Coordinates of C-alpha atoms in Angstrom, one line a residue:
X1 CA 0.0 0.0 0.0
X2 CA 1.5 3.4 -1.0
X3 CA 1.9 5.8 1.8
X4 CA -0.1 9.0 1.6
X5 CA 2.0 12.1 2.5
X6 CA -0.6 14.3 4.2
X7 CA 0.3 17.7 5.6
X8 CA -0.1 16.4 9.1
X9 CA 2.1 13.5 8.5
X10 CA 4.9 15.5 6.9
X11 CA 4.9 18.2 9.6
X12 CA 5.0 15.6 12.4
X13 CA 7.8 13.7 10.6
X14 CA 10.0 16.7 10.1
X15 CA 9.4 17.8 13.6
X16 CA 10.8 14.4 14.7
X17 CA 13.8 14.6 12.4
X18 CA 12.5 12.4 9.6
X19 CA 12.1 13.4 6.0
X20 CA 10.9 11.5 2.8
X21 CA 12.9 10.6 -0.3
X22 CA 12.0 8.6 -3.5
X23 CA 14.4 6.0 -4.8
X24 CA 14.3 7.9 -8.0
X25 CA 12.0 10.2 -9.9
X26 CA 10.1 7.3 -11.6
X27 CA 9.7 5.3 -8.4
X28 CA 6.1 5.3 -7.0
X29 CA 7.5 4.6 -3.4
X30 CA 9.2 6.8 -0.9
X31 CA 11.3 5.9 2.2
X32 CA 11.8 7.8 5.4
X33 CA 15.3 9.0 6.2
X34 CA 16.9 10.0 9.5
X35 CA 20.6 10.4 9.0
X36 CA 23.0 9.6 11.9
X37 CA 24.9 12.9 11.0
X38 CA 22.7 16.0 9.9
X39 CA 24.0 18.7 7.6
X40 CA 23.5 22.2 9.0
X41 CA 24.2 25.9 7.9
X42 CA 24.8 28.8 10.3
X43 CA 22.4 31.7 9.9
X44 CA 25.0 34.2 11.3
X45 CA 28.3 32.7 10.3
X46 CA 27.6 31.1 6.9
X47 CA 30.7 31.7 4.7
X48 CA 30.1 33.9 1.7
X49 CA 32.8 33.8 -0.9
X50 CA 34.0 37.3 -1.8
X51 CA 33.2 36.8 -5.5
X52 CA 29.6 35.7 -4.7
X53 CA 29.0 38.7 -2.4
X54 CA 30.2 41.0 -5.2
X55 CA 27.8 39.3 -7.6
X56 CA 24.8 39.5 -5.1
X57 CA 25.5 43.3 -4.7
X58 CA 25.5 43.6 -8.5
X59 CA 22.2 41.7 -8.8
X60 CA 20.6 44.1 -6.3
X61 CA 21.4 47.0 -8.7
X62 CA 20.3 45.3 -11.9
X63 CA 17.0 46.1 -13.4
X64 CA 17.0 42.7 -15.2
X65 CA 17.3 40.5 -12.1
X66 CA 14.7 40.0 -9.3
X67 CA 14.6 37.7 -6.3
X68 CA 11.1 36.7 -5.6
X69 CA 9.4 34.7 -2.7
X70 CA 6.7 32.1 -3.4
X71 CA 5.6 33.3 -6.9
X72 CA 6.5 30.1 -8.8
X73 CA 6.7 27.3 -6.2
X74 CA 5.6 24.5 -8.5
X75 CA 8.1 25.7 -11.2
X76 CA 10.9 25.6 -8.7
X77 CA 10.1 22.1 -7.7
X78 CA 10.1 21.1 -11.3
X79 CA 13.4 22.8 -11.7
X80 CA 14.9 20.9 -8.8
X81 CA 13.5 17.6 -10.2
X82 CA 15.1 18.1 -13.6
X83 CA 17.9 15.6 -14.6
X84 CA 21.2 17.4 -15.3
X85 CA 24.7 16.3 -16.2
X86 CA 25.7 17.1 -12.5
X87 CA 22.6 15.4 -11.1
X88 CA 21.5 12.6 -13.5
X89 CA 19.0 11.3 -11.0
X90 CA 16.6 12.9 -8.5
X91 CA 14.9 11.8 -5.3
X92 CA 11.8 14.0 -6.1
X93 CA 9.0 11.9 -7.5
X94 CA 5.4 13.0 -8.3
X95 CA 4.2 12.0 -4.7
X96 CA 6.8 14.2 -3.0
X97 CA 6.2 17.1 -5.5
X98 CA 2.5 17.0 -4.9
X99 CA 2.9 16.8 -1.2
X100 CA 5.0 19.9 -1.1
X101 CA 2.6 21.7 -3.3
X102 CA -0.1 21.0 -0.7
X103 CA 2.3 22.2 2.1
X104 CA 2.9 25.4 0.1
X105 CA -0.8 26.0 -0.4
X106 CA -1.2 25.8 3.4
X107 CA 1.7 28.3 3.9
X108 CA 4.2 25.8 5.2
X109 CA 6.5 25.5 2.3
X110 CA 8.4 28.3 0.5
X111 CA 10.5 29.0 -2.5
X112 CA 13.2 31.6 -3.2
X113 CA 13.4 32.4 -6.9
X114 CA 15.9 34.0 -9.2
X115 CA 14.4 35.7 -12.1
X116 CA 16.4 37.2 -15.0
X117 CA 14.7 39.1 -18.0
X118 CA 11.3 37.7 -16.7
X119 CA 12.4 34.1 -16.8
X120 CA 12.9 31.7 -13.8
X121 CA 16.7 31.0 -13.8
X122 CA 17.1 29.3 -10.5
X123 CA 15.7 28.8 -7.0
X124 CA 15.3 26.7 -4.0
X125 CA 12.5 25.4 -1.8
X126 CA 12.0 24.1 1.7
X127 CA 9.6 23.7 4.7
X128 CA 9.3 26.0 7.6
X129 CA 8.0 24.7 11.0
X130 CA 8.2 27.2 13.8
X131 CA 11.7 28.6 13.9
X132 CA 13.2 25.7 11.9
X133 CA 13.6 25.7 8.1
X134 CA 14.4 22.5 6.2
X135 CA 16.1 23.1 3.0
X136 CA 15.0 20.5 0.3
X137 CA 16.6 21.3 -3.0
X138 CA 17.9 23.9 -5.4
X139 CA 18.6 24.4 -9.1
X140 CA 20.4 26.8 -11.4
X141 CA 19.9 27.8 -15.1
X142 CA 22.2 30.8 -14.7
X143 CA 25.6 31.1 -13.0
X144 CA 25.4 31.1 -9.3
X145 CA 21.5 31.6 -9.3
X146 CA 20.9 29.0 -6.6
X147 CA 23.8 30.2 -4.5
X148 CA 22.4 33.8 -4.6
X149 CA 19.0 32.5 -3.5
X150 CA 20.6 30.7 -0.6
X151 CA 22.2 33.8 0.8
X152 CA 18.9 35.6 0.4
X153 CA 17.2 32.7 2.2
X154 CA 19.7 33.0 5.0
X155 CA 19.2 36.7 5.4
X156 CA 15.4 36.2 5.5
X157 CA 15.6 33.5 8.1
X158 CA 18.0 35.5 10.3
X159 CA 15.7 38.5 10.2
X160 CA 12.6 36.4 10.7
X161 CA 13.9 34.9 13.9
X162 CA 14.7 31.4 12.6
X163 CA 17.2 29.4 14.7
X164 CA 17.9 26.3 12.5
X165 CA 18.7 25.7 8.8
X166 CA 18.7 22.1 8.1
X167 CA 20.3 20.8 4.9
X168 CA 19.8 17.1 5.7
X169 CA 23.2 16.0 4.1
X170 CA 26.5 17.5 3.5
X171 CA 27.4 17.9 -0.2
X172 CA 30.1 19.4 -2.4
X173 CA 27.8 22.2 -3.5
X174 CA 27.4 23.5 0.0
X175 CA 30.9 23.0 1.3
X176 CA 32.0 26.6 0.2
X177 CA 29.4 28.0 2.6
X178 CA 30.9 26.3 5.7
X179 CA 28.3 23.5 6.0
X180 CA 28.9 21.2 9.0
X181 CA 27.5 18.1 10.5
X182 CA 26.1 17.4 14.0
X183 CA 25.0 13.9 15.4
X184 CA 21.4 13.1 15.4
X185 CA 21.0 13.4 19.2
X186 CA 22.4 17.0 19.1
X187 CA 20.2 17.8 16.1
X188 CA 17.1 16.5 18.0
X189 CA 18.0 18.6 21.0
X190 CA 18.1 21.8 18.8
X191 CA 15.1 20.8 16.7
X192 CA 12.7 20.3 19.6
X193 CA 12.5 23.9 20.8
X194 CA 12.9 25.3 17.2
X195 CA 9.8 23.8 15.9
X196 CA 7.8 25.1 18.8
X197 CA 9.2 28.6 18.5
X198 CA 7.6 31.5 16.5
X199 CA 9.3 33.0 13.4
X200 CA 8.3 34.9 10.3
X201 CA 9.3 33.8 6.9
X202 CA 7.3 36.2 4.7
X203 CA 8.5 39.5 6.4
X204 CA 5.9 41.6 4.8
X205 CA 7.1 45.2 4.2
X206 CA 10.8 44.2 3.8
X207 CA 12.4 44.3 0.4
X208 CA 15.2 41.9 -0.6
X209 CA 17.6 44.9 -0.7
X210 CA 16.8 46.0 2.9
X211 CA 17.0 42.4 4.2
X212 CA 20.4 41.8 2.7
X213 CA 21.5 45.3 3.8
X214 CA 20.7 44.6 7.4
X215 CA 22.1 41.1 7.3
X216 CA 25.5 42.2 5.8
X217 CA 25.6 45.1 8.4
X218 CA 25.1 42.6 11.2
X219 CA 27.9 40.4 9.9
X220 CA 30.3 43.4 9.6
X221 CA 29.6 44.5 13.1
X222 CA 30.1 41.0 14.5
X223 CA 33.2 40.3 12.4

């Protein structure tokens, strides 16, 4: 019998440290994953390569590039599920994609999107529960598009009062940002209060420029 990924089931599973993955995009089945070591990114001390920060500042001044939140969630998932040379196989099947669309409609799942000349060129998506954000996947069709979205996400989470950014695993793509691992027991200790705390992802009234400005100012002061 195929498992039905309801919103209630997924929210409870993520709150307990579990998340679903398909064996591949064509598989009708999913399995629950709970890694012994959990990938994490710091919201205040994430490493931002100098060249990337210059590109981010340049995009903020560009009239052709725009960072949007939650305007093309389904398209972002489709982009993340695409086969590429670097990622010939994906764990996102139709069941997981549809489940996250339902989470998005209820305001739990969000996307950060990179738009260039009116076209979606990259993005990422994930799940927010309390003050915890669970990053799911990202994609790029333009140089560094997903990396730029990641820094925008981090600034938004920091400003919104989030305390935990979970990446599930450590991978080569995230190593340049100072990703690190913690044991499951430590992750569970951090997760329990995070999912019960209050945080604001949408931050209505804040522009991407103002969010990044405050974030970079904070890092400069603490550095």
